[in-house]
Tab-separated table of C-alpha atoms in Angstrom:
chain	number	residue	atom	x	y	z
S	3	UNK	CA	0.019	0.166	-0.066
S	4	UNK	CA	2.748	2.848	0.867
S	5	UNK	CA	4.579	1.651	-2.317
S	6	UNK	CA	1.233	2.300	-4.193
S	7	UNK	CA	0.684	5.534	-2.444
S	8	UNK	CA	4.538	6.736	-3.343
S	9	UNK	CA	4.012	5.777	-6.954
S	10	UNK	CA	0.602	7.666	-6.974
S	11	UNK	CA	2.447	10.985	-5.350
S	12	UNK	CA	4.970	10.739	-7.895
S	13	UNK	CA	2.717	10.648	-10.657
S	14	UNK	CA	0.707	13.480	-8.988
S	15	UNK	CA	4.068	16.238	-9.778
S	16	UNK	CA	4.292	16.445	-13.416
S	17	UNK	CA	0.497	15.906	-14.056
S	18	UNK	CA	0.122	19.028	-11.727
S	19	UNK	CA	3.039	20.889	-13.667
S	20	UNK	CA	1.578	19.487	-17.326
S	21	UNK	CA	-2.038	21.154	-16.250
S	22	UNK	CA	-0.382	24.048	-15.505
S	23	UNK	CA	1.292	24.397	-19.058
S	24	UNK	CA	-1.113	22.982	-20.645
S	25	UNK	CA	-3.385	25.612	-19.356
S	26	UNK	CA	-3.872	29.524	-20.374
S	27	UNK	CA	-5.652	30.460	-17.095
S	28	UNK	CA	-3.035	28.605	-15.237
S	29	UNK	CA	0.171	29.458	-16.738
S	30	UNK	CA	-1.367	33.138	-16.971
S	31	UNK	CA	-2.112	33.262	-13.163
S	32	UNK	CA	1.518	32.053	-12.870
S	33	UNK	CA	3.185	34.695	-14.862
S	34	UNK	CA	0.730	37.319	-12.862
S	35	UNK	CA	1.803	36.298	-9.043
S	36	UNK	CA	5.473	36.422	-10.192
S	37	UNK	CA	4.962	39.798	-11.387
S	38	UNK	CA	3.158	40.482	-8.154
S	39	UNK	CA	5.463	39.294	-5.958
S	40	UNK	CA	8.306	40.824	-7.754
S	41	UNK	CA	6.860	44.446	-7.587
S	42	UNK	CA	5.687	44.455	-3.681
S	43	UNK	CA	8.190	42.918	-2.630
S	44	UNK	CA	11.281	45.404	-4.407
S	45	UNK	CA	9.094	47.839	-2.715
S	46	UNK	CA	8.402	46.674	0.673
S	47	UNK	CA	12.164	47.010	2.539
S	48	UNK	CA	12.961	50.723	0.887
S	49	UNK	CA	9.385	51.889	1.810
S	50	UNK	CA	11.063	53.120	5.481
S	51	UNK	CA	14.033	54.467	3.861
S	52	UNK	CA	11.933	56.633	1.254
S	53	UNK	CA	9.550	58.147	4.115
S	54	UNK	CA	12.632	58.868	6.010
S	55	UNK	CA	15.466	60.055	2.859
S	56	UNK	CA	12.647	62.152	0.652
S	57	UNK	CA	9.988	62.693	2.836
S	58	UNK	CA	12.193	63.882	5.902
S	59	UNK	CA	9.778	62.168	8.742
S	60	UNK	CA	11.485	60.488	11.651
S	61	UNK	CA	12.071	56.801	12.371
S	62	UNK	CA	9.438	56.197	14.621
S	63	UNK	CA	6.832	57.998	12.257
S	64	UNK	CA	7.907	55.996	9.516
S	65	UNK	CA	7.427	52.559	11.532
S	66	UNK	CA	3.690	53.860	11.966
S	67	UNK	CA	3.452	53.594	8.322
S	68	UNK	CA	2.643	49.481	8.643
S	69	UNK	CA	-0.561	50.580	10.836
S	70	UNK	CA	-2.254	51.355	7.775
S	71	UNK	CA	-2.061	47.817	6.597
S	72	UNK	CA	-5.219	47.060	9.124
S	73	UNK	CA	-7.381	48.128	6.015
S	74	UNK	CA	-6.350	45.590	3.909
S	75	UNK	CA	-8.616	42.652	5.654
S	76	UNK	CA	-11.551	44.698	5.268
S	77	UNK	CA	-10.827	45.801	1.642
S	78	UNK	CA	-9.979	42.062	0.823
S	79	UNK	CA	-13.799	41.107	2.783
S	80	UNK	CA	-15.475	43.433	0.593
S	81	UNK	CA	-13.894	42.338	-2.742
S	82	UNK	CA	-14.384	38.393	-1.725
S	83	UNK	CA	-18.573	38.489	-0.934
S	84	UNK	CA	-18.856	40.524	-4.036
S	85	UNK	CA	-16.746	37.850	-5.890
S	86	UNK	CA	-18.726	35.398	-4.378
S	87	UNK	CA	-22.206	36.858	-4.927
S	88	UNK	CA	-21.465	37.501	-8.730
S	89	UNK	CA	-18.840	35.150	-9.786
S	90	UNK	CA	-16.599	37.676	-11.405
S	91	UNK	CA	-13.391	36.729	-10.196
S	92	UNK	CA	-11.582	37.927	-13.306
S	93	UNK	CA	-13.056	41.409	-13.585
S	94	UNK	CA	-12.613	41.879	-9.734
S	95	UNK	CA	-9.210	40.925	-10.049
S	96	UNK	CA	-8.223	43.258	-12.907
S	97	UNK	CA	-9.647	46.162	-10.770
S	98	UNK	CA	-7.986	45.478	-7.799
S	99	UNK	CA	-4.527	45.339	-9.341
S	100	UNK	CA	-5.534	48.898	-11.572
S	101	UNK	CA	-6.417	50.211	-8.194
S	102	UNK	CA	-3.032	48.817	-6.491
S	103	UNK	CA	-0.818	50.970	-9.809
S	104	UNK	CA	-2.542	53.855	-9.209
S	105	UNK	CA	-1.608	53.560	-5.706
S	106	UNK	CA	1.890	52.929	-5.951
S	107	UNK	CA	2.209	55.334	-9.085
S	108	UNK	CA	0.672	58.065	-6.312
S	109	UNK	CA	3.341	56.920	-3.563
S	110	UNK	CA	5.984	57.373	-6.180
S	111	UNK	CA	4.924	60.792	-6.980
S	112	UNK	CA	4.000	61.769	-2.648
S	113	UNK	CA	5.472	64.990	-1.524
S	114	UNK	CA	3.778	65.685	1.711
S	115	UNK	CA	4.087	62.822	4.773
S	116	UNK	CA	0.669	62.254	4.649
S	117	UNK	CA	0.169	61.206	1.183
S	118	UNK	CA	1.982	57.585	1.411
S	119	UNK	CA	-0.290	57.277	4.512
S	120	UNK	CA	-3.536	57.862	3.441
S	121	UNK	CA	-2.563	56.084	-0.272
S	122	UNK	CA	-1.735	52.987	1.451
S	123	UNK	CA	-5.105	52.896	3.826
S	124	UNK	CA	-7.392	53.634	0.998
S	125	UNK	CA	-5.917	52.349	-2.178
S	126	UNK	CA	-3.466	49.668	-1.835
S	127	UNK	CA	-5.940	47.982	0.998
S	128	UNK	CA	-7.223	46.644	-2.420
S	129	UNK	CA	-3.907	44.913	-3.692
S	130	UNK	CA	-3.874	42.323	-2.035
S	131	UNK	CA	-7.419	41.222	-3.208
S	132	UNK	CA	-6.218	41.001	-6.666
S	133	UNK	CA	-4.270	37.358	-5.704
S	134	UNK	CA	-7.192	36.554	-3.601
S	135	UNK	CA	-9.662	36.662	-6.930
S	136	UNK	CA	-6.712	34.444	-9.195
S	137	UNK	CA	-6.997	31.928	-5.892
S	138	UNK	CA	-10.774	31.720	-6.131
S	139	UNK	CA	-10.676	31.756	-10.206
S	140	UNK	CA	-8.416	28.545	-9.860
S	141	UNK	CA	-10.398	26.705	-7.500
S	142	UNK	CA	-13.462	27.515	-9.887
S	143	UNK	CA	-11.417	25.985	-12.641
S	144	UNK	CA	-10.102	23.068	-10.960
S	145	UNK	CA	-13.717	21.853	-10.023
S	146	UNK	CA	-15.310	22.187	-12.656
S	147	UNK	CA	-12.511	20.342	-15.014
S	148	UNK	CA	-12.546	16.589	-14.458
S	149	UNK	CA	-9.770	14.961	-13.325
S	150	UNK	CA	-8.045	17.909	-11.815
S	151	UNK	CA	-10.130	18.312	-8.434
S	152	UNK	CA	-8.020	16.598	-5.117
S	153	UNK	CA	-4.532	15.698	-4.630
S	154	UNK	CA	-3.670	17.001	-8.522
S	155	UNK	CA	-5.550	20.494	-7.913
S	156	UNK	CA	-3.764	20.995	-4.757
S	157	UNK	CA	-0.454	20.314	-6.873
S	158	UNK	CA	-1.332	23.241	-9.526
S	159	UNK	CA	-2.473	25.511	-6.899
S	160	UNK	CA	0.993	24.570	-5.091
S	161	UNK	CA	2.941	25.738	-8.689
S	162	UNK	CA	1.055	28.681	-8.971
S	163	UNK	CA	1.706	30.059	-5.193
S	164	UNK	CA	5.647	29.030	-6.116
S	165	UNK	CA	5.430	31.814	-8.850
S	166	UNK	CA	4.270	34.332	-5.972
S	167	UNK	CA	7.095	32.896	-3.858
S	168	UNK	CA	9.709	33.095	-6.910
S	169	UNK	CA	8.695	36.805	-7.215
S	170	UNK	CA	9.685	37.654	-3.556
S	171	UNK	CA	12.922	35.905	-3.783
S	172	UNK	CA	14.384	38.058	-6.675
S	173	UNK	CA	12.516	41.243	-5.897
S	174	UNK	CA	14.532	42.599	-2.735
S	175	UNK	CA	17.354	42.228	-4.935
S	176	UNK	CA	16.141	44.117	-7.896
S	177	UNK	CA	14.677	46.759	-5.427
S	178	UNK	CA	17.652	47.837	-3.911
S	179	UNK	CA	19.517	48.064	-6.912
S	180	UNK	CA	17.257	49.981	-8.620
S	181	UNK	CA	17.148	52.430	-5.841
S	182	UNK	CA	20.504	52.783	-5.609
S	183	UNK	CA	20.699	53.661	-9.130
S	184	UNK	CA	17.656	55.469	-10.412
S	185	UNK	CA	16.169	56.903	-6.910
S	186	UNK	CA	13.518	55.301	-4.722
S	187	UNK	CA	10.958	57.368	-6.973
S	188	UNK	CA	11.900	55.248	-10.265
S	189	UNK	CA	11.560	51.903	-7.793
S	190	UNK	CA	8.268	52.450	-6.610
S	191	UNK	CA	6.965	53.473	-10.083
S	192	UNK	CA	8.502	50.357	-11.503
S	193	UNK	CA	6.672	48.565	-8.511
S	194	UNK	CA	2.977	50.493	-10.165
S	195	UNK	CA	4.359	48.894	-13.642
S	196	UNK	CA	4.806	45.161	-12.414
S	197	UNK	CA	1.324	45.398	-10.390
S	198	UNK	CA	-0.376	46.913	-13.654
S	199	UNK	CA	1.456	44.097	-15.362
S	200	UNK	CA	-0.375	41.694	-13.744
S	201	UNK	CA	-3.215	41.835	-16.053
S	202	UNK	CA	-1.607	40.989	-19.230
S	203	UNK	CA	-0.485	37.489	-19.096
S	204	UNK	CA	-4.515	36.798	-17.931
S	205	UNK	CA	-5.139	38.141	-21.778
S	206	UNK	CA	-8.871	38.610	-22.057
S	207	UNK	CA	-9.898	35.584	-20.086
S	208	UNK	CA	-13.479	35.842	-18.419
S	209	UNK	CA	-14.666	33.761	-15.605
S	210	UNK	CA	-15.405	30.486	-16.983
S	211	UNK	CA	-19.100	30.424	-15.409
S	212	UNK	CA	-19.953	33.891	-16.947
S	213	UNK	CA	-18.701	32.986	-20.276
S	214	UNK	CA	-20.968	29.714	-20.306
S	215	UNK	CA	-23.915	31.579	-19.278
S	216	UNK	CA	-26.193	30.300	-16.526
S	217	UNK	CA	-28.317	27.699	-18.475
S	218	UNK	CA	-24.895	25.135	-18.531
S	219	UNK	CA	-24.770	23.187	-15.479
S	220	UNK	CA	-21.651	22.354	-13.923
S	221	UNK	CA	-20.896	19.230	-13.196
S	222	UNK	CA	-18.531	18.610	-10.255
S	223	UNK	CA	-17.139	15.376	-8.382
S	224	UNK	CA	-16.057	17.843	-4.936
S	225	UNK	CA	-17.609	18.604	-2.168
S	226	UNK	CA	-17.079	22.280	-3.154
S	227	UNK	CA	-20.556	24.014	-4.427
S	228	UNK	CA	-19.797	25.586	-8.040
S	229	UNK	CA	-19.563	29.117	-8.083
S	230	UNK	CA	-22.748	30.968	-8.676
S	231	UNK	CA	-24.700	31.336	-11.739
S	232	UNK	CA	-27.403	34.277	-12.616
S	233	UNK	CA	-30.244	32.465	-10.989
S	234	UNK	CA	-28.537	31.756	-7.954
S	235	UNK	CA	-26.936	34.457	-5.899
S	236	UNK	CA	-25.489	33.028	-2.898
S	237	UNK	CA	-25.662	34.557	0.848
S	238	UNK	CA	-23.052	36.353	2.193
S	239	UNK	CA	-21.548	33.857	4.781
S	240	UNK	CA	-22.511	34.465	8.278
S	241	UNK	CA	-20.601	34.589	11.151
S	242	UNK	CA	-21.190	31.399	12.449
S	243	UNK	CA	-20.342	29.625	8.941
S	244	UNK	CA	-17.028	31.761	8.992
S	245	UNK	CA	-15.480	30.793	12.933
S	246	UNK	CA	-13.501	27.792	11.408
S	247	UNK	CA	-11.714	30.069	8.635
S	248	UNK	CA	-11.087	33.229	11.351
S	249	UNK	CA	-9.954	30.598	13.779
S	250	UNK	CA	-7.679	29.360	11.164
S	251	UNK	CA	-6.121	33.055	10.269
S	252	UNK	CA	-6.078	33.894	13.292
S	253	UNK	CA	-3.440	31.051	14.168
S	254	UNK	CA	-1.707	32.120	11.305
S	255	UNK	CA	-1.654	35.360	12.156
S	256	UNK	CA	0.370	34.024	15.027
S	257	UNK	CA	2.902	32.387	12.969
S	258	UNK	CA	3.260	35.651	10.497
S	259	UNK	CA	4.049	38.020	13.439
S	260	UNK	CA	7.366	37.197	14.027
S	261	UNK	CA	8.114	38.086	10.259
S	262	UNK	CA	8.101	41.964	10.696
S	263	UNK	CA	10.581	41.090	14.137
S	264	UNK	CA	12.674	39.204	12.232
S	265	UNK	CA	13.250	41.263	8.937
S	266	UNK	CA	13.521	44.222	11.363
S	267	UNK	CA	15.986	43.174	13.835
S	268	UNK	CA	17.772	39.970	12.641
S	269	UNK	CA	20.384	42.114	10.050
S	270	UNK	CA	20.469	44.663	13.021
S	271	UNK	CA	21.424	41.705	15.621
S	272	UNK	CA	24.148	40.106	12.961
S	273	UNK	CA	25.828	43.321	11.906
S	274	UNK	CA	25.808	45.284	15.169
S	275	UNK	CA	26.135	42.196	18.027
S	276	UNK	CA	27.835	39.493	16.174
S	277	UNK	CA	29.947	41.436	13.722
S	278	UNK	CA	29.199	39.105	10.664
S	279	UNK	CA	30.450	40.227	7.645
S	280	UNK	CA	28.188	41.262	5.144
S	281	UNK	CA	28.016	38.214	2.864
S	282	UNK	CA	27.738	35.718	5.478
S	283	UNK	CA	24.598	37.928	6.652
S	284	UNK	CA	23.272	38.266	3.401
S	285	UNK	CA	23.227	34.565	3.118
S	286	UNK	CA	21.573	34.125	6.201
S	287	UNK	CA	18.613	35.753	5.209
S	288	UNK	CA	18.800	34.587	1.595
S	289	UNK	CA	18.190	30.768	2.601
S	290	UNK	CA	15.218	30.857	4.006
S	291	UNK	CA	12.918	31.680	0.863
S	292	UNK	CA	15.519	29.441	-1.231
S	293	UNK	CA	14.256	26.252	1.547
S	294	UNK	CA	10.759	27.603	1.398
S	295	UNK	CA	10.740	27.464	-2.490
S	296	UNK	CA	12.128	23.857	-2.313
S	297	UNK	CA	10.091	22.717	0.404
S	298	UNK	CA	6.512	23.623	-1.025
S	299	UNK	CA	6.023	20.425	-3.498
S	300	UNK	CA	6.970	18.363	-0.534
S	301	UNK	CA	4.512	19.873	1.794
S	302	UNK	CA	2.185	19.125	-0.815
S	303	UNK	CA	3.270	15.217	-1.062
S	304	UNK	CA	3.472	15.078	2.477
S	305	UNK	CA	0.251	16.730	3.351
S	306	UNK	CA	-1.505	13.522	1.444
S	307	UNK	CA	0.018	10.929	4.052
S	308	UNK	CA	-0.533	12.766	7.157
S	309	UNK	CA	-2.982	16.154	6.785
S	310	UNK	CA	-2.913	19.407	5.990
S	311	UNK	CA	-3.624	20.762	9.555
S	312	UNK	CA	-1.185	17.815	10.925
S	313	UNK	CA	1.463	19.413	8.758
S	314	UNK	CA	0.923	22.925	9.800
S	315	UNK	CA	1.574	21.559	13.695
S	316	UNK	CA	4.684	20.492	12.565
S	317	UNK	CA	5.231	24.079	10.521
S	318	UNK	CA	4.406	26.228	13.695
S	319	UNK	CA	6.614	24.247	15.517
S	320	UNK	CA	9.507	24.976	13.078
S	321	UNK	CA	9.063	28.649	13.952
S	322	UNK	CA	9.612	27.887	17.505
S	323	UNK	CA	12.443	26.405	17.322
S	324	UNK	CA	13.542	29.144	14.527
S	325	UNK	CA	13.001	31.926	16.981
S	326	UNK	CA	14.688	30.019	19.753
S	327	UNK	CA	17.984	29.974	17.428
S	328	UNK	CA	17.941	33.909	17.208
S	329	UNK	CA	17.393	34.159	20.573
S	330	UNK	CA	19.503	31.852	22.341
S	331	UNK	CA	22.016	30.683	20.052
S	332	UNK	CA	24.539	33.639	19.694
S	333	UNK	CA	26.765	32.114	16.809
S	334	UNK	CA	26.505	32.012	12.485
S	335	UNK	CA	25.761	28.057	12.960
S	336	UNK	CA	22.406	28.949	14.692
S	337	UNK	CA	21.577	31.967	12.396
S	338	UNK	CA	21.230	29.728	9.726
S	339	UNK	CA	19.817	26.736	11.518
S	340	UNK	CA	16.868	29.606	12.870
S	341	UNK	CA	16.537	30.870	8.750
S	342	UNK	CA	16.467	26.634	7.667
S	343	UNK	CA	13.775	26.023	9.924
S	344	UNK	CA	11.653	29.290	8.635
S	345	UNK	CA	12.343	27.885	5.452
S	346	UNK	CA	10.296	25.127	6.334
S	347	UNK	CA	7.713	27.118	7.799
S	348	UNK	CA	6.779	28.895	4.941
S	349	UNK	CA	7.328	25.698	2.934
S	350	UNK	CA	4.450	24.400	4.135
S	351	UNK	CA	2.071	27.487	4.998
S	352	UNK	CA	2.896	28.864	1.159
S	353	UNK	CA	1.940	25.516	-0.316
S	354	UNK	CA	-1.199	24.604	1.767
S	355	UNK	CA	-2.628	27.294	3.792
S	356	UNK	CA	-4.246	29.345	0.704
S	357	UNK	CA	-5.726	25.452	0.610
S	358	UNK	CA	-6.691	24.786	3.777
S	359	UNK	CA	-8.882	28.065	3.846
S	360	UNK	CA	-11.002	27.645	0.768
S	361	UNK	CA	-12.104	24.352	2.180
S	362	UNK	CA	-12.916	26.057	5.658
S	363	UNK	CA	-15.799	27.882	3.753
S	364	UNK	CA	-16.346	26.205	0.367
S	365	UNK	CA	-19.601	27.899	-0.127
S	366	UNK	CA	-17.510	31.312	-0.216
S	367	UNK	CA	-13.966	30.758	-1.685
S	368	UNK	CA	-13.220	34.019	-2.647
S	369	UNK	CA	-14.083	35.435	0.571
S	370	UNK	CA	-11.828	33.058	2.326
S	371	UNK	CA	-8.941	33.454	-0.507
S	372	UNK	CA	-9.204	37.592	0.499
S	373	UNK	CA	-9.295	37.034	4.397
S	374	UNK	CA	-6.325	34.812	4.375
S	375	UNK	CA	-4.000	36.278	1.859
S	376	UNK	CA	-4.942	40.031	3.574
S	377	UNK	CA	-4.427	38.662	7.384
S	378	UNK	CA	-0.542	38.985	7.365
S	379	UNK	CA	-1.118	43.141	6.610
S	380	UNK	CA	-2.685	42.643	10.595
S	381	UNK	CA	-0.039	40.118	11.349
S	382	UNK	CA	2.575	42.610	10.139
S	383	UNK	CA	1.363	45.523	12.595
S	384	UNK	CA	1.020	43.432	15.234
S	385	UNK	CA	4.668	42.017	15.046
S	386	UNK	CA	5.763	45.417	14.759
S	387	UNK	CA	4.317	46.954	17.369
S	388	UNK	CA	5.501	43.508	19.591
S	389	UNK	CA	8.723	44.114	18.042
S	390	UNK	CA	9.202	47.611	19.043
S	391	UNK	CA	7.955	47.280	22.289
S	392	UNK	CA	9.917	44.268	22.868
S	393	UNK	CA	13.452	45.281	21.847
S	394	UNK	CA	13.359	48.225	24.459
S	395	UNK	CA	12.083	45.672	27.329
S	396	UNK	CA	13.846	42.319	26.289
S	397	UNK	CA	16.645	43.750	23.823
S	398	UNK	CA	18.661	42.019	21.323
S	399	UNK	CA	18.423	38.999	20.716
S	400	UNK	CA	15.935	38.017	23.085
S	401	UNK	CA	13.366	40.066	21.666
S	402	UNK	CA	12.843	36.918	19.226
S	403	UNK	CA	11.879	35.023	22.363
S	404	UNK	CA	8.280	36.730	22.058
S	405	UNK	CA	7.721	35.212	18.589
S	406	UNK	CA	8.541	32.049	19.892
S	407	UNK	CA	5.585	32.345	22.392
S	408	UNK	CA	3.440	33.471	19.597
S	409	UNK	CA	4.499	30.202	17.641
S	410	UNK	CA	3.692	27.956	20.894
S	411	UNK	CA	-0.042	29.366	20.893
S	412	UNK	CA	-0.359	28.663	16.701
S	413	UNK	CA	1.116	24.843	17.400
S	414	UNK	CA	-1.597	24.519	20.260
S	415	UNK	CA	-4.047	25.844	18.450
S	416	UNK	CA	-3.175	23.890	15.058
S	417	UNK	CA	-3.265	20.700	17.431
S	418	UNK	CA	-6.508	21.567	18.415
S	419	UNK	CA	-8.005	22.154	15.065
S	420	UNK	CA	-6.477	18.920	13.794
S	421	UNK	CA	-8.742	17.250	16.213
S	422	UNK	CA	-12.066	19.040	15.835
S	423	UNK	CA	-14.364	18.477	13.158
S	424	UNK	CA	-12.776	21.186	11.189
S	425	UNK	CA	-9.683	19.705	10.723
S	426	UNK	CA	-8.549	19.177	6.964
S	427	UNK	CA	-7.351	16.290	5.171
């Protein structure tokens, strides 16, 4: 039996890859998400420098910029619920991508301190909803395609999600080079171009069920219902139905909250306290996304054996170990070990998180996708505040004990969910 399962798993990966390559929708979504990750990750490390150096704000005020992210989940929820009511995923995707591009162009042209704050809170809040609509469209398309529902479908989602991770690997390097050579305003404008360019790989594709019309029935062998048609407009999901998704997303936020603390203080700790050469500290930072990208397809295969929620217990536990390495080892090997463990964390959550979220709210997958994909905004705000207060009280490197505590809470929470009736196989 084990041998047969292994053979099926080996066969599933190339099947998923062939499915992506054969479908204009899946190919387009892959390229689109790569461009999205490339643009946003290029700008993310440079925004604080732009606020301080070009708009002459204080470090404290610049740090408050990240609190504007808290509007993103609300924007995502509004877009997601409208998508579930109308079924027009790709139209909303294009609208959010255009809004995101306008926001980044506005950031590049800002000449007053208040402008980036308002733009981020009111316009860029819709940026994350663009990707969530693509994942909702992928879910619907896979469900309606005979032979790609289930494990192969999970593989397709994982491959497309890997493109977003690949963009985040390349983006920070290109962003820093462009900001250094042409200035931060040019870099922010290039981010706007990348977000606008998300639209073009999708061509003139229309949402599948909209193109077919309401008269055509959808054949599906999945437990998930088909997307809404004109003659069936679903109600907005109630709070009771959303509780499992909200619990899962809250635990995910506990895992993610360590990221702003790590990016804010790990490099400083390695430079000022450990006195590591720049090349070594750069290698420490770079190894995490590399491990993440390698482990994402492995996570999909492993989840078929032990279940997705159980694998997330392992992922959250790796986050605890990573932060303990940062806080307690004090040497180069410990930094590499921590980043490798952190790569394991995001290899699991990046590959499977969106799949679990959609399965926890199957009657409203766009809403589920939007809530999950915009939740890191809240986690970043929480982590930023926690890190800022914690570093004053605990200092470096013991501030990393705080995300370790967050990780313990998440690990316990996922363990409880894995034993509940909401566990995802």
